[in-house]
Amino acid sequence: MVVGAPIFAALGVASILGMFLQGGINALNVIPSILHRGLASYSLICIPLFILMGEVMARTSIGGKLYNLFYVWLNRLPGGLAIASVGSSAVFGAMSGVSVAGAATIGRFAIPEMLKRNYDPGLAGGSVAAAGSLALLIPPSIGFVLYGEMAEQSIGKLFTAAIFPGLLLTGLMMGYLYVLIKAKPHMAPRGASRVSAAERWAALKYIWPACLMILAVLGTIYFGIATPTEASGIGALGAFLIAAFMRELSVKLVVGILRSTIVTSGMILLILAAALLFGYIMTRLMIPQKVIGLVAELNQPGWMVFAISLLFLIVIGMFLDIVSVILITTPILLPIIVAAGYDPIWFGVIMIIACEMAVITPPVGLNLYVIKGIAPQITLGEIIRGAVPFVLVQMLCIIILTVFPSIALWLVR
């Protein structure tokens, strides 16, 4: 990776070389069976379907109308536009599950509005970049699908465990913005315009697509009507039906949606295929068992093991995309965490929050570059300056979940 090789190539070549060095040319005969066993998985079907659903949501006017709804209701609060960005990103995340799509969709509407009202550029760009990361935690999330596949955990239970942490982190982000603007009102000047009660109530008509999508996907999962894979199909179909009802579908739009879905899904599954080989050779070399033995010999308490693992996740997340972070680190860290006495479902939530940090920390923070792309008038330095404080907010969320793990596990149990 250091020399610039693509992630899938770095993982795949290293793994194949390891197999060859361990068992010769005949050792490579297992590669087809490893790939088939790992990729011919029913639960993986929901990856392209959730991506397809998110693409439809991102390429229609649903995101803009959703932001307007939060704006008219939160307009009176200090920093109301920034807080509205967090709220609308959270709801959009419950419809799409893709972080970059959330940041790009909400950012197209939120950032111009904030800049027009003389908001601090760093606050405008950083708040939307951080808010977009909520799509990773709030189900349905592609990250939980990948973690569940690698950790052999129920995706439905992971979605359930993420509900309260998702609400908690959304509230913490909103609270941070409120306190920040109260302390530094010049960063978000109060506009002279006032929104009438009639406008607020009228804006509620735009909430129905979000309610329908959340009910169609999460409702069917939580009430036992459908599995996560089946729900992803319902969600993808529902997204198209809503877009058709709103008369926003066209042949050109559908082709663009399908092309983007294929490219993104192919990228994720290609990295997953290489990660399966990586996990196989690590198991053959007994690396996880040796690491667990090394940790046991250090005789450190469980919280210290967890803290080191979390630090490792944060550092590696600064240099890798979230798909790679989940697929590479899960086989290494999960046995250590379980041996230290932690719940694998709970750790899945923690890992996804750490991945949220990854998308807003340089040098490879994808959401930072997405915001730079849609708001070229804001410098990358300003976006980073506005986004980095949210890393501390996410860390506070992890601390709360560590002290009170039942926040994530109560519904599951």
Tab-separated table of C-alpha atoms in Angstrom:
chain	number	residue	atom	x	y	z
A	1	MET	CA	0.000	0.000	0.000
A	2	VAL	CA	2.898	2.356	0.783
A	3	VAL	CA	4.152	2.135	-2.807
A	4	GLY	CA	0.717	3.077	-4.144
A	5	ALA	CA	-0.711	-0.327	-5.081
A	6	PRO	CA	-4.516	-0.574	-5.096
A	7	ILE	CA	-5.894	-2.036	-1.849
A	8	PHE	CA	-7.278	-5.200	-3.476
A	9	ALA	CA	-3.971	-5.844	-5.276
A	10	ALA	CA	-1.894	-5.306	-2.134
A	11	LEU	CA	-4.072	-7.727	-0.158
A	12	GLY	CA	-4.409	-10.264	-2.950
A	13	VAL	CA	-0.766	-10.399	-4.031
A	14	ALA	CA	0.492	-10.586	-0.434
A	15	SER	CA	-1.966	-13.396	0.345
A	16	ILE	CA	-1.203	-15.427	-2.800
A	17	LEU	CA	2.535	-14.999	-2.209
A	18	GLY	CA	2.076	-16.175	1.375
A	19	MET	CA	0.189	-19.282	0.222
A	20	PHE	CA	2.889	-20.067	-2.334
A	21	LEU	CA	5.734	-19.647	0.164
A	22	GLN	CA	3.953	-21.839	2.687
A	23	GLY	CA	2.777	-24.708	0.480
A	24	GLY	CA	4.152	-24.287	-3.031
A	25	ILE	CA	2.161	-24.056	-6.248
A	26	ASN	CA	-0.375	-26.689	-5.115
A	27	ALA	CA	-1.396	-24.457	-2.196
A	28	LEU	CA	-2.999	-22.067	-4.702
A	29	ASN	CA	-5.618	-24.683	-5.624
A	30	VAL	CA	-7.760	-23.566	-2.658
A	31	ILE	CA	-8.216	-20.000	-4.003
A	32	PRO	CA	-11.374	-20.700	-6.066
A	33	SER	CA	-13.090	-22.485	-3.174
A	34	ILE	CA	-12.170	-19.659	-0.731
A	35	LEU	CA	-13.584	-17.022	-3.058
A	36	HIS	CA	-16.726	-19.015	-3.849
A	37	ARG	CA	-17.409	-19.831	-0.196
A	38	GLY	CA	-16.956	-16.195	0.814
A	39	LEU	CA	-18.629	-14.360	-2.070
A	40	ALA	CA	-21.519	-16.749	-2.769
A	41	SER	CA	-23.153	-15.463	0.398
A	42	TYR	CA	-26.854	-14.626	0.569
A	43	SER	CA	-26.259	-11.735	2.966
A	44	LEU	CA	-23.866	-10.008	0.539
A	45	ILE	CA	-26.717	-9.432	-1.911
A	46	CYS	CA	-27.816	-6.475	0.210
A	47	ILE	CA	-24.594	-4.544	-0.549
A	48	PRO	CA	-25.440	-3.631	-4.164
A	49	LEU	CA	-29.122	-3.248	-3.270
A	50	PHE	CA	-28.470	-0.788	-0.420
A	51	ILE	CA	-26.038	1.097	-2.679
A	52	LEU	CA	-28.715	1.176	-5.411
A	53	MET	CA	-31.234	2.539	-2.900
A	54	GLY	CA	-28.801	5.244	-1.769
A	55	GLU	CA	-28.003	6.250	-5.343
A	56	VAL	CA	-31.689	6.823	-6.106
A	57	MET	CA	-32.082	8.922	-2.956
A	58	ALA	CA	-28.935	10.930	-3.723
A	59	ARG	CA	-29.804	11.708	-7.350
A	60	THR	CA	-33.363	12.928	-6.746
A	61	SER	CA	-34.729	15.958	-4.891
A	62	ILE	CA	-35.514	13.955	-1.743
A	63	GLY	CA	-32.323	15.098	0.043
A	64	GLY	CA	-32.963	18.792	-0.658
A	65	LYS	CA	-36.558	18.621	0.557
A	66	LEU	CA	-35.450	16.754	3.653
A	67	TYR	CA	-32.881	19.456	4.452
A	68	ASN	CA	-35.509	22.166	3.942
A	69	LEU	CA	-37.785	20.411	6.430
A	70	PHE	CA	-35.119	20.463	9.150
A	71	TYR	CA	-34.116	24.009	8.242
A	72	VAL	CA	-37.581	25.520	8.729
A	73	TRP	CA	-38.034	23.723	12.052
A	74	LEU	CA	-34.556	24.460	13.470
A	75	ASN	CA	-34.129	27.931	11.965
A	76	ARG	CA	-34.611	29.700	15.309
A	77	LEU	CA	-31.769	27.849	17.065
A	78	PRO	CA	-28.231	29.288	17.176
A	79	GLY	CA	-26.435	27.665	14.265
A	80	GLY	CA	-29.767	26.312	13.066
A	81	LEU	CA	-28.553	25.637	9.518
A	82	ALA	CA	-25.611	23.551	10.737
A	83	ILE	CA	-27.811	21.670	13.215
A	84	ALA	CA	-30.330	21.072	10.413
A	85	SER	CA	-27.493	19.535	8.378
A	86	VAL	CA	-26.877	16.991	11.150
A	87	GLY	CA	-30.562	16.142	11.523
A	88	SER	CA	-31.214	15.775	7.803
A	89	SER	CA	-27.994	13.753	7.348
A	90	ALA	CA	-29.095	11.356	10.094
A	91	VAL	CA	-32.473	10.760	8.440
A	92	PHE	CA	-30.877	10.529	4.998
A	93	GLY	CA	-28.439	7.970	6.410
A	94	ALA	CA	-31.398	5.846	7.504
A	95	MET	CA	-32.498	5.838	3.855
A	96	SER	CA	-29.164	5.322	2.111
A	97	GLY	CA	-26.493	3.747	4.353
A	98	VAL	CA	-23.683	5.351	2.315
A	99	SER	CA	-21.621	8.091	3.983
A	100	VAL	CA	-20.308	9.793	0.858
A	101	ALA	CA	-23.812	9.978	-0.646
A	102	GLY	CA	-25.133	11.652	2.517
A	103	ALA	CA	-22.370	14.264	2.631
A	104	ALA	CA	-22.700	15.074	-1.075
A	105	THR	CA	-26.503	15.199	-1.133
A	106	ILE	CA	-27.078	17.305	1.976
A	107	GLY	CA	-23.966	19.398	1.286
A	108	ARG	CA	-25.260	20.560	-2.105
A	109	PHE	CA	-28.146	22.318	-0.362
A	110	ALA	CA	-26.799	23.088	3.113
A	111	ILE	CA	-23.404	24.641	2.349
A	112	PRO	CA	-24.622	27.337	-0.108
A	113	GLU	CA	-27.343	28.320	2.391
A	114	MET	CA	-24.817	28.615	5.234
A	115	LEU	CA	-22.315	30.593	3.182
A	116	LYS	CA	-25.081	32.910	1.970
A	117	ARG	CA	-25.851	33.700	5.622
A	118	ASN	CA	-22.146	34.380	6.383
A	119	TYR	CA	-21.475	31.196	8.349
A	120	ASP	CA	-17.827	30.429	9.025
A	121	PRO	CA	-16.654	28.412	5.962
A	122	GLY	CA	-14.928	25.826	8.136
A	123	LEU	CA	-18.062	25.336	10.207
A	124	ALA	CA	-20.200	24.990	7.070
A	125	GLY	CA	-17.945	22.433	5.378
A	126	GLY	CA	-16.837	20.562	8.488
A	127	SER	CA	-20.319	20.116	9.960
A	128	VAL	CA	-21.696	18.618	6.745
A	129	ALA	CA	-18.656	16.334	6.307
A	130	ALA	CA	-19.050	15.042	9.870
A	131	ALA	CA	-22.838	14.761	9.642
A	132	GLY	CA	-22.514	12.719	6.461
A	133	SER	CA	-20.545	10.106	8.385
A	134	LEU	CA	-23.682	9.278	10.417
A	135	ALA	CA	-24.843	7.129	7.493
A	136	LEU	CA	-22.128	4.635	8.499
A	137	LEU	CA	-23.638	4.126	11.951
A	138	ILE	CA	-27.366	4.593	11.413
A	139	PRO	CA	-28.828	1.442	9.838
A	140	PRO	CA	-29.045	0.280	7.119
A	141	SER	CA	-25.264	0.609	6.896
A	142	ILE	CA	-22.966	-1.103	4.402
A	143	GLY	CA	-20.294	-1.109	7.126
A	144	PHE	CA	-22.361	-3.388	9.372
A	145	VAL	CA	-23.003	-5.763	6.469
A	146	LEU	CA	-19.254	-6.105	5.866
A	147	TYR	CA	-18.442	-6.428	9.569
A	148	GLY	CA	-21.197	-9.005	10.052
A	149	GLU	CA	-19.866	-11.040	7.143
A	150	MET	CA	-16.261	-10.970	8.396
A	151	ALA	CA	-17.141	-11.464	12.066
A	152	GLU	CA	-19.887	-14.041	11.387
A	153	GLN	CA	-22.411	-11.974	13.352
A	154	SER	CA	-26.104	-11.361	12.674
A	155	ILE	CA	-26.559	-8.283	10.478
A	156	GLY	CA	-30.047	-7.800	11.925
A	157	LYS	CA	-28.625	-7.716	15.462
A	158	LEU	CA	-25.929	-5.251	14.378
A	159	PHE	CA	-28.589	-2.964	12.870
A	160	THR	CA	-30.591	-3.214	16.101
A	161	ALA	CA	-27.536	-2.480	18.267
A	162	ALA	CA	-26.830	0.684	16.246
A	163	ILE	CA	-30.190	2.400	16.856
A	164	PHE	CA	-29.499	4.056	20.217
A	165	PRO	CA	-25.800	4.781	19.518
A	166	GLY	CA	-26.881	6.436	16.251
A	167	LEU	CA	-29.382	8.632	18.100
A	168	LEU	CA	-26.785	9.354	20.795
A	169	LEU	CA	-24.113	10.467	18.324
A	170	THR	CA	-26.617	12.589	16.374
A	171	GLY	CA	-27.630	14.315	19.616
A	172	LEU	CA	-23.992	14.859	20.641
A	173	MET	CA	-23.176	16.455	17.274
A	174	MET	CA	-26.189	18.750	17.511
A	175	GLY	CA	-25.298	19.615	21.109
A	176	TYR	CA	-21.708	20.439	20.147
A	177	LEU	CA	-22.879	22.823	17.413
A	178	TYR	CA	-25.354	24.502	19.761
A	179	VAL	CA	-22.710	25.064	22.457
A	180	LEU	CA	-20.111	26.211	19.901
A	181	ILE	CA	-22.415	28.836	18.350
A	182	LYS	CA	-23.586	29.987	21.774
A	183	ALA	CA	-19.948	30.590	22.714
A	184	LYS	CA	-18.938	32.031	19.303
A	185	PRO	CA	-22.061	33.573	17.736
A	186	HIS	CA	-20.008	35.298	15.034
A	187	MET	CA	-19.404	31.886	13.412
A	188	ALA	CA	-23.107	31.551	12.541
A	189	PRO	CA	-24.873	34.934	12.375
A	190	ARG	CA	-28.621	34.855	12.978
A	191	GLY	CA	-30.495	35.673	9.787
A	192	ALA	CA	-33.097	38.373	9.612
A	193	SER	CA	-35.575	36.042	7.896
A	194	ARG	CA	-38.188	34.324	10.015
A	195	VAL	CA	-40.098	31.184	9.124
A	196	SER	CA	-43.809	31.290	9.789
A	197	ALA	CA	-45.734	28.517	11.512
A	198	ALA	CA	-47.603	27.867	8.266
A	199	GLU	CA	-44.299	27.299	6.403
A	200	ARG	CA	-43.100	24.905	9.085
A	201	TRP	CA	-46.245	22.799	8.946
A	202	ALA	CA	-46.280	22.892	5.146
A	203	ALA	CA	-42.724	21.518	5.042
A	204	LEU	CA	-43.846	18.358	6.871
A	205	LYS	CA	-45.277	17.029	3.625
A	206	TYR	CA	-41.696	16.299	2.533
A	207	ILE	CA	-41.130	13.825	5.373
A	208	TRP	CA	-43.250	11.061	3.831
A	209	PRO	CA	-40.519	9.614	1.547
A	210	ALA	CA	-38.170	9.275	4.519
A	211	CYS	CA	-40.836	7.689	6.721
A	212	LEU	CA	-41.853	5.307	3.956
A	213	MET	CA	-38.275	4.241	3.214
A	214	ILE	CA	-37.350	3.749	6.880
A	215	LEU	CA	-40.536	1.743	7.450
A	216	ALA	CA	-39.944	-0.328	4.314
A	217	VAL	CA	-36.360	-1.221	5.246
A	218	LEU	CA	-35.859	-1.027	9.005
A	219	GLY	CA	-39.497	-1.648	9.892
A	220	THR	CA	-39.615	-4.934	8.001
A	221	ILE	CA	-36.355	-6.044	9.655
A	222	TYR	CA	-37.238	-5.105	13.234
A	223	PHE	CA	-40.762	-6.528	13.071
A	224	GLY	CA	-39.472	-9.818	11.692
A	225	ILE	CA	-41.197	-9.462	8.320
A	226	ALA	CA	-38.000	-9.609	6.248
A	227	THR	CA	-34.315	-10.408	6.593
A	228	PRO	CA	-31.822	-7.565	5.978
A	229	THR	CA	-31.193	-8.971	2.493
A	230	GLU	CA	-34.902	-9.066	1.649
A	231	ALA	CA	-35.357	-5.598	3.150
A	232	SER	CA	-32.609	-4.235	0.888
A	233	GLY	CA	-34.600	-5.432	-2.126
A	234	ILE	CA	-37.763	-3.824	-0.748
A	235	GLY	CA	-35.827	-0.591	-0.142
A	236	ALA	CA	-34.326	-0.481	-3.636
A	237	LEU	CA	-37.728	-1.071	-5.240
A	238	GLY	CA	-39.332	1.474	-2.887
A	239	ALA	CA	-36.747	4.111	-3.800
A	240	PHE	CA	-37.527	3.712	-7.498
A	241	LEU	CA	-41.285	3.826	-6.860
A	242	ILE	CA	-40.967	7.026	-4.803
A	243	ALA	CA	-38.795	8.657	-7.466
A	244	ALA	CA	-41.289	7.608	-10.144
A	245	PHE	CA	-44.201	8.967	-8.088
A	246	MET	CA	-42.351	12.285	-7.783
A	247	ARG	CA	-41.847	12.202	-11.588
A	248	GLU	CA	-38.070	12.476	-11.333
A	249	LEU	CA	-37.024	9.298	-13.160
A	250	SER	CA	-35.598	9.430	-16.653
A	251	VAL	CA	-33.654	6.988	-18.812
A	252	LYS	CA	-30.481	9.040	-18.365
A	253	LEU	CA	-30.920	9.151	-14.574
A	254	VAL	CA	-31.575	5.407	-14.301
A	255	VAL	CA	-28.496	4.603	-16.424
A	256	GLY	CA	-26.377	6.866	-14.204
A	257	ILE	CA	-27.772	5.228	-11.047
A	258	LEU	CA	-27.090	1.708	-12.328
A	259	ARG	CA	-23.586	2.569	-13.564
A	260	SER	CA	-22.581	4.134	-10.236
A	261	THR	CA	-24.070	1.201	-8.311
A	262	ILE	CA	-22.117	-1.326	-10.393
A	263	VAL	CA	-18.813	0.541	-9.998
A	264	THR	CA	-19.176	1.000	-6.224
A	265	SER	CA	-20.378	-2.572	-5.630
A	266	GLY	CA	-17.585	-3.975	-7.781
A	267	MET	CA	-14.983	-2.007	-5.828
A	268	ILE	CA	-16.304	-3.249	-2.467
A	269	LEU	CA	-16.620	-6.896	-3.550
A	270	LEU	CA	-13.164	-6.874	-5.166
A	271	ILE	CA	-11.590	-5.715	-1.899
A	272	LEU	CA	-13.703	-8.292	-0.032
A	273	ALA	CA	-12.414	-11.081	-2.303
A	274	ALA	CA	-8.806	-10.086	-1.583
A	275	ALA	CA	-9.587	-9.777	2.137
A	276	LEU	CA	-10.948	-13.351	2.173
A	277	LEU	CA	-7.590	-14.603	0.883
A	278	PHE	CA	-5.832	-12.407	3.430
A	279	GLY	CA	-7.921	-13.879	6.257
A	280	TYR	CA	-7.226	-17.425	5.038
A	281	ILE	CA	-3.438	-17.080	5.019
A	282	MET	CA	-3.477	-15.331	8.401
A	283	THR	CA	-5.460	-18.246	9.829
A	284	ARG	CA	-3.087	-20.800	8.263
A	285	LEU	CA	-0.126	-18.957	9.790
A	286	MET	CA	-2.047	-18.750	13.123
A	287	ILE	CA	-1.370	-15.022	13.333
A	288	PRO	CA	-4.562	-14.157	15.330
A	289	GLN	CA	-3.784	-16.907	17.867
A	290	LYS	CA	-0.183	-15.702	18.200
A	291	VAL	CA	-1.322	-12.111	18.695
A	292	ILE	CA	-3.817	-13.222	21.366
A	293	GLY	CA	-1.016	-15.171	23.075
A	294	LEU	CA	1.235	-12.120	22.965
A	295	VAL	CA	-1.497	-9.929	24.474
A	296	ALA	CA	-2.116	-12.516	27.195
A	297	GLU	CA	1.590	-12.580	28.055
A	298	LEU	CA	1.557	-8.793	28.472
A	299	ASN	CA	-1.018	-9.350	31.237
A	300	GLN	CA	-2.811	-6.073	30.568
A	301	PRO	CA	-6.390	-5.423	31.725
A	302	GLY	CA	-9.197	-5.697	29.166
A	303	TRP	CA	-9.746	-1.946	28.942
A	304	MET	CA	-6.086	-1.427	28.003
A	305	VAL	CA	-6.365	-4.041	25.232
A	306	PHE	CA	-9.500	-2.300	23.964
A	307	ALA	CA	-7.861	1.144	24.113
A	308	ILE	CA	-4.848	-0.041	22.089
A	309	SER	CA	-7.139	-1.707	19.544
A	310	LEU	CA	-9.183	1.486	19.206
A	311	LEU	CA	-6.038	3.569	18.734
A	312	PHE	CA	-4.909	1.127	16.040
A	313	LEU	CA	-8.273	1.523	14.261
A	314	ILE	CA	-8.101	5.323	14.390
A	315	VAL	CA	-4.537	5.460	13.037
A	316	ILE	CA	-5.092	2.954	10.216
A	317	GLY	CA	-8.351	4.748	9.356
A	318	MET	CA	-6.354	7.879	8.556
A	319	PHE	CA	-4.721	6.061	5.639
A	320	LEU	CA	-7.309	3.545	4.379
A	321	ASP	CA	-10.912	3.712	3.210
A	322	ILE	CA	-13.563	2.287	5.546
A	323	VAL	CA	-14.171	-0.861	3.488
A	324	SER	CA	-10.488	-1.770	3.758
A	325	VAL	CA	-10.374	-0.885	7.464
A	326	ILE	CA	-13.271	-3.230	8.263
A	327	LEU	CA	-12.138	-6.096	6.050
A	328	ILE	CA	-8.465	-5.987	7.066
A	329	THR	CA	-8.719	-5.311	10.798
A	330	THR	CA	-11.741	-7.437	11.796
A	331	PRO	CA	-9.942	-10.806	11.521
A	332	ILE	CA	-7.020	-9.371	13.508
A	333	LEU	CA	-8.794	-7.411	16.241
A	334	LEU	CA	-12.016	-9.346	16.879
A	335	PRO	CA	-10.389	-12.438	18.475
A	336	ILE	CA	-8.351	-10.145	20.728
A	337	ILE	CA	-11.401	-8.131	21.775
A	338	VAL	CA	-13.503	-11.243	22.450
A	339	ALA	CA	-10.639	-12.776	24.451
A	340	ALA	CA	-10.543	-9.561	26.508
A	341	GLY	CA	-14.204	-10.146	27.447
A	342	TYR	CA	-16.042	-7.752	25.108
A	343	ASP	CA	-19.175	-8.494	23.094
A	344	PRO	CA	-18.583	-8.804	19.301
A	345	ILE	CA	-21.866	-7.014	18.510
A	346	TRP	CA	-20.889	-4.113	20.773
A	347	PHE	CA	-17.420	-3.975	19.227
A	348	GLY	CA	-19.015	-3.821	15.777
A	349	VAL	CA	-20.722	-0.560	16.789
A	350	ILE	CA	-17.429	0.802	18.153
A	351	MET	CA	-15.576	-0.162	14.961
A	352	ILE	CA	-18.124	1.651	12.785
A	353	ILE	CA	-17.819	4.828	14.892
A	354	ALA	CA	-14.040	4.572	14.475
A	355	CYS	CA	-14.659	4.306	10.717
A	356	GLU	CA	-16.739	7.484	10.981
A	357	MET	CA	-13.614	9.180	12.293
A	358	ALA	CA	-11.725	7.806	9.284
A	359	VAL	CA	-13.915	9.606	6.729
A	360	ILE	CA	-13.258	13.034	8.305
A	361	THR	CA	-9.562	12.746	9.209
A	362	PRO	CA	-6.773	13.547	6.721
A	363	PRO	CA	-4.995	12.448	4.650
A	364	VAL	CA	-7.590	9.968	3.300
A	365	GLY	CA	-10.843	11.383	4.723
A	366	LEU	CA	-13.252	10.776	1.837
A	367	ASN	CA	-15.955	13.125	3.114
A	368	LEU	CA	-13.440	15.983	3.280
A	369	TYR	CA	-12.746	15.664	-0.430
A	370	VAL	CA	-16.428	15.247	-1.262
A	371	ILE	CA	-17.177	18.578	0.458
A	372	LYS	CA	-14.209	20.206	-1.287
A	373	GLY	CA	-15.607	18.975	-4.596
A	374	ILE	CA	-19.090	20.429	-4.087
A	375	ALA	CA	-17.867	23.623	-2.361
A	376	PRO	CA	-14.621	24.651	-4.130
A	377	GLN	CA	-14.794	28.115	-2.556
A	378	ILE	CA	-13.933	26.537	0.833
A	379	THR	CA	-10.289	25.507	1.245
A	380	LEU	CA	-9.453	21.962	2.298
A	381	GLY	CA	-7.729	23.368	5.390
A	382	GLU	CA	-10.927	25.135	6.455
A	383	ILE	CA	-12.962	21.952	5.976
A	384	ILE	CA	-10.481	19.950	8.064
A	385	ARG	CA	-10.472	22.636	10.775
A	386	GLY	CA	-14.259	22.458	10.970
A	387	ALA	CA	-14.447	18.654	10.894
A	388	VAL	CA	-11.691	17.642	13.336
A	389	PRO	CA	-13.577	18.742	16.508
A	390	PHE	CA	-16.269	16.213	15.577
A	391	VAL	CA	-13.656	13.486	16.020
A	392	LEU	CA	-13.627	14.414	19.713
A	393	VAL	CA	-17.441	14.226	19.725
A	394	GLN	CA	-17.238	10.723	18.227
A	395	MET	CA	-14.616	9.776	20.810
A	396	LEU	CA	-16.954	10.997	23.565
A	397	CYS	CA	-19.660	8.744	22.112
A	398	ILE	CA	-17.282	5.763	22.250
A	399	ILE	CA	-16.428	6.552	25.882
A	400	ILE	CA	-20.133	6.696	26.789
A	401	LEU	CA	-20.790	3.375	25.014
A	402	THR	CA	-17.797	1.821	26.799
A	403	VAL	CA	-19.025	2.937	30.217
A	404	PHE	CA	-22.648	2.056	29.387
A	405	PRO	CA	-22.511	-0.832	26.864
A	406	SER	CA	-26.209	-1.549	27.415
A	407	ILE	CA	-26.969	1.496	25.213
A	408	ALA	CA	-25.982	-0.710	22.275
A	409	LEU	CA	-26.879	-4.129	23.662
A	410	TRP	CA	-30.197	-3.586	25.464
A	411	LEU	CA	-32.398	-3.878	22.356
A	412	VAL	CA	-30.382	-6.830	21.067
A	413	ARG	CA	-30.849	-8.711	24.322
